[in-house]
mmCIF file of C-alpha atoms in Angstrom:
data_model
loop_
_atom_site.group_PDB
_atom_site.id
_atom_site.type_symbol
_atom_site.label_atom_id
_atom_site.label_comp_id
_atom_site.label_asym_id
_atom_site.label_seq_id
_atom_site.Cartn_x
_atom_site.Cartn_y
_atom_site.Cartn_z
ATOM 1 C CA MET B 475 133.711 95.646 83.663
ATOM 2 C CA SER B 476 136.155 92.974 82.672
ATOM 3 C CA SER B 477 136.125 89.242 82.772
ATOM 4 C CA LEU B 478 138.689 86.544 82.361
ATOM 5 C CA ALA B 479 138.501 84.233 79.398
ATOM 6 C CA THR B 480 140.729 81.446 78.141
ATOM 7 C CA MET B 481 141.895 82.001 74.615
ATOM 8 C CA PRO B 482 144.013 79.465 72.672
ATOM 9 C CA LYS B 483 147.237 80.974 71.253
ATOM 10 C CA ASP B 484 147.964 77.911 69.233
ATOM 11 C CA SER B 485 146.570 74.416 69.125
ATOM 12 C CA ASN B 486 148.628 73.264 72.157
ATOM 13 C CA ASP B 487 148.765 76.340 74.430
ATOM 14 C CA VAL B 488 145.875 77.789 76.427
ATOM 15 C CA SER B 489 146.479 80.827 78.685
ATOM 16 C CA THR B 490 144.385 83.340 80.562
ATOM 17 C CA GLN B 491 143.983 86.817 79.069
ATOM 18 C CA ARG B 492 141.964 89.920 79.997
ATOM 19 C CA ASN B 493 138.900 90.291 77.800
ATOM 20 C CA THR B 494 138.303 94.063 77.581
ATOM 21 C CA SER B 495 135.127 93.942 75.508
ATOM 22 C CA PRO B 496 132.685 91.297 76.683
ATOM 23 C CA SER B 497 129.951 90.313 74.302
ATOM 24 C CA PHE B 498 126.428 91.562 74.888
ATOM 25 C CA SER B 499 125.214 88.047 75.756
ATOM 26 C CA SER B 500 127.917 87.595 78.430
ATOM 27 C CA TRP B 501 127.057 91.038 79.860
ATOM 28 C CA VAL B 502 123.383 90.017 80.151
ATOM 29 C CA ASP B 503 124.389 86.676 81.698
ATOM 30 C CA ASN B 504 126.544 88.480 84.278
ATOM 31 C CA LEU B 505 123.736 90.902 85.041
ATOM 32 C CA LEU B 506 121.302 88.062 85.664
ATOM 33 C CA GLU B 507 123.804 85.998 87.659
ATOM 34 C CA ASN B 508 124.514 88.932 89.971
ATOM 35 C CA GLY B 509 120.889 89.072 91.093
ATOM 36 C CA MET B 510 119.693 91.980 88.994
ATOM 37 C CA GLY B 511 117.372 89.742 87.010
ATOM 38 C CA THR B 512 115.420 87.877 89.658
ATOM 39 C CA GLY B 513 116.178 90.382 92.412
ATOM 40 C CA PHE B 514 114.909 93.258 90.347
ATOM 41 C CA LEU B 515 111.787 91.423 89.239
ATOM 42 C CA SER B 516 110.906 90.194 92.722
ATOM 43 C CA ASN B 517 111.139 93.747 94.092
ATOM 44 C CA PHE B 518 109.398 95.394 91.158
ATOM 45 C CA ASN B 519 106.144 95.878 93.074
ATOM 46 C CA ALA B 520 107.803 96.797 96.374
ATOM 47 C CA GLY B 521 105.783 100.028 96.544
ATOM 48 C CA MET B 522 102.526 98.068 96.593
ATOM 49 C CA THR B 523 102.041 95.814 99.571
ATOM 50 C CA LEU B 524 99.158 93.644 100.589
ATOM 51 C CA PRO B 525 98.396 93.393 104.283
ATOM 52 C CA ALA B 526 99.095 90.117 106.040
ATOM 53 C CA VAL B 527 96.029 87.925 106.666
ATOM 54 C CA ASN B 528 95.425 85.158 109.192
ATOM 55 C CA ILE B 529 92.528 82.800 108.517
ATOM 56 C CA LYS B 530 91.152 80.770 111.420
ATOM 57 C CA GLU B 531 88.359 78.210 111.544
ATOM 58 C CA ASN B 532 86.508 76.497 114.331
ATOM 59 C CA ALA B 533 83.296 74.453 114.468
ATOM 60 C CA GLU B 534 81.080 77.553 114.412
ATOM 61 C CA GLU B 535 82.812 80.094 112.178
ATOM 62 C CA TYR B 536 85.731 81.420 110.176
ATOM 63 C CA PHE B 537 87.769 84.486 111.184
ATOM 64 C CA LEU B 538 89.952 86.725 109.052
ATOM 65 C CA GLU B 539 92.479 88.934 110.812
ATOM 66 C CA ILE B 540 94.102 91.542 108.604
ATOM 67 C CA ALA B 541 97.028 93.683 109.788
ATOM 68 C CA VAL B 542 96.301 97.257 108.650
ATOM 69 C CA PRO B 543 97.722 99.692 111.209
ATOM 70 C CA GLY B 544 97.201 103.421 110.928
ATOM 71 C CA MET B 545 93.782 103.198 109.309
ATOM 72 C CA LYS B 546 90.334 104.325 110.446
ATOM 73 C CA LYS B 547 87.138 102.259 110.422
ATOM 74 C CA SER B 548 85.751 104.521 107.723
ATOM 75 C CA ASP B 549 88.710 103.693 105.411
ATOM 76 C CA PHE B 550 87.500 100.124 104.761
ATOM 77 C CA ASN B 551 85.098 98.835 102.113
ATOM 78 C CA ILE B 552 83.882 95.285 102.722
ATOM 79 C CA ASP B 553 81.576 93.721 100.119
ATOM 80 C CA VAL B 554 80.177 90.268 99.359
ATOM 81 C CA ASP B 555 79.152 89.517 95.790
ATOM 82 C CA ASN B 556 78.555 86.025 94.350
ATOM 83 C CA LYS B 557 80.417 84.259 97.171
ATOM 84 C CA VAL B 558 83.425 86.602 96.865
ATOM 85 C CA LEU B 559 84.406 88.669 99.887
ATOM 86 C CA SER B 560 86.286 91.857 98.909
ATOM 87 C CA ILE B 561 88.125 93.970 101.453
ATOM 88 C CA SER B 562 89.659 97.198 100.226
ATOM 89 C CA SER B 563 90.902 100.505 101.493
ATOM 90 C CA GLU B 564 92.054 103.745 99.986
ATOM 91 C CA SER B 565 93.480 106.647 101.927
ATOM 92 C CA LYS B 566 94.877 109.958 100.791
ATOM 93 C CA GLU B 567 96.711 112.487 102.885
ATOM 94 C CA GLU B 568 97.655 115.993 101.889
ATOM 95 C CA LYS B 569 99.445 118.639 103.939
ATOM 96 C CA GLU B 570 100.310 122.142 102.926
ATOM 97 C CA VAL B 571 102.405 124.526 105.016
ATOM 98 C CA LYS B 572 102.669 128.125 103.885
ATOM 99 C CA GLU B 573 105.312 130.291 105.452
ATOM 100 C CA GLU B 574 106.631 133.697 104.551
ATOM 101 C CA ASN B 575 109.357 132.474 102.201
ATOM 102 C CA TYR B 576 108.137 129.050 101.081
ATOM 103 C CA THR B 577 105.270 126.662 100.578
ATOM 104 C CA ARG B 578 105.683 122.972 101.367
ATOM 105 C CA ARG B 579 103.189 120.416 100.112
ATOM 106 C CA GLU B 580 103.288 116.767 101.084
ATOM 107 C CA PHE B 581 100.899 114.071 100.028
ATOM 108 C CA GLY B 582 100.538 110.349 100.402
ATOM 109 C CA TYR B 583 98.358 107.655 98.932
ATOM 110 C CA ALA B 584 97.831 104.066 100.045
ATOM 111 C CA SER B 585 95.421 101.404 98.864
ATOM 112 C CA PHE B 586 94.915 97.662 98.847
ATOM 113 C CA LYS B 587 92.290 95.115 97.858
ATOM 114 C CA ARG B 588 92.075 91.514 99.026
ATOM 115 C CA THR B 589 89.458 89.080 97.756
ATOM 116 C CA PHE B 590 88.453 85.700 99.155
ATOM 117 C CA THR B 591 86.184 83.085 97.605
ATOM 118 C CA LEU B 592 83.751 82.040 100.307
ATOM 119 C CA PRO B 593 82.832 78.390 100.816
ATOM 120 C CA ASP B 594 79.164 77.424 100.515
ATOM 121 C CA THR B 595 79.120 76.898 104.283
ATOM 122 C CA VAL B 596 79.337 80.651 105.118
ATOM 123 C CA GLU B 597 76.184 82.510 106.171
ATOM 124 C CA SER B 598 76.972 85.590 104.067
ATOM 125 C CA ASP B 599 74.066 87.655 105.493
ATOM 126 C CA LYS B 600 75.619 87.488 108.957
ATOM 127 C CA ILE B 601 79.210 88.543 108.168
ATOM 128 C CA SER B 602 80.487 91.259 110.517
ATOM 129 C CA ALA B 603 83.732 93.184 111.006
ATOM 130 C CA THR B 604 85.511 95.111 113.750
ATOM 131 C CA TYR B 605 88.669 97.218 113.733
ATOM 132 C CA LYS B 606 90.812 97.516 116.844
ATOM 133 C CA GLU B 607 94.498 98.354 117.416
ATOM 134 C CA GLY B 608 95.473 98.005 113.751
ATOM 135 C CA ILE B 609 93.733 94.661 113.184
ATOM 136 C CA LEU B 610 90.615 94.329 111.023
ATOM 137 C CA SER B 611 88.708 91.227 112.186
ATOM 138 C CA VAL B 612 86.063 89.760 109.899
ATOM 139 C CA HIS B 613 83.681 87.207 111.404
ATOM 140 C CA LEU B 614 82.206 84.693 108.941
ATOM 141 C CA PRO B 615 79.640 82.459 110.675
ATOM 142 C CA LYS B 616 78.921 79.022 109.251
ATOM 143 C CA LYS B 617 75.458 77.904 108.207
ATOM 144 C CA GLU B 618 73.730 75.734 110.792
ATOM 145 C CA GLU B 619 73.910 72.599 108.623
ATOM 146 C CA ALA B 620 77.663 73.127 108.104
ATOM 147 C CA LYS B 621 78.548 73.345 111.803
ATOM 148 C CA GLU B 622 80.319 70.342 113.230
ATOM 149 C CA LYS B 623 78.152 68.144 115.381
ATOM 150 C CA PRO B 624 79.514 66.274 118.383
ATOM 151 C CA ALA B 625 80.210 62.582 117.946
ATOM 152 C CA LYS B 626 77.212 60.370 118.579
ATOM 153 C CA ARG B 627 77.203 56.734 119.567
ATOM 154 C CA ILE B 628 74.690 54.554 117.764
ATOM 155 C CA SER B 629 73.496 51.450 119.558
ATOM 156 C CA VAL B 630 72.884 48.288 117.667
ATOM 157 C CA SER B 631 69.423 46.784 118.228
#
């Protein structure tokens, strides 16, 4: 790696020369400027991904839709504790093929955990979930007193 630097030959003349041994600080600066710093750090956890979540609300309830394709219903753990909804999954897969001259073992592991602080308006005893076509849907009904009421006209007497 080389860089160009301006070096004064005398007090009046400045020319461009090849700097064959950059200082450590300029090497680090170049490394960071070329994207290794922030690019490396932003991709550090690339092996761990959290599933995408859509949160919807209407007058009666909240809905969570979580994209988790390739899972089974039995892979999910859904818990409510102190107004915190936790959704997690852990799956392990192991394959072993034994042939006459070799043995091949493959394994995989995937897990995630998402937590959501529930508002006071959620009826936590009535939370339900379904899993269909790679989407985990969690239904969070609102308490009766929290549901929106239609507008009402009040007459003046």
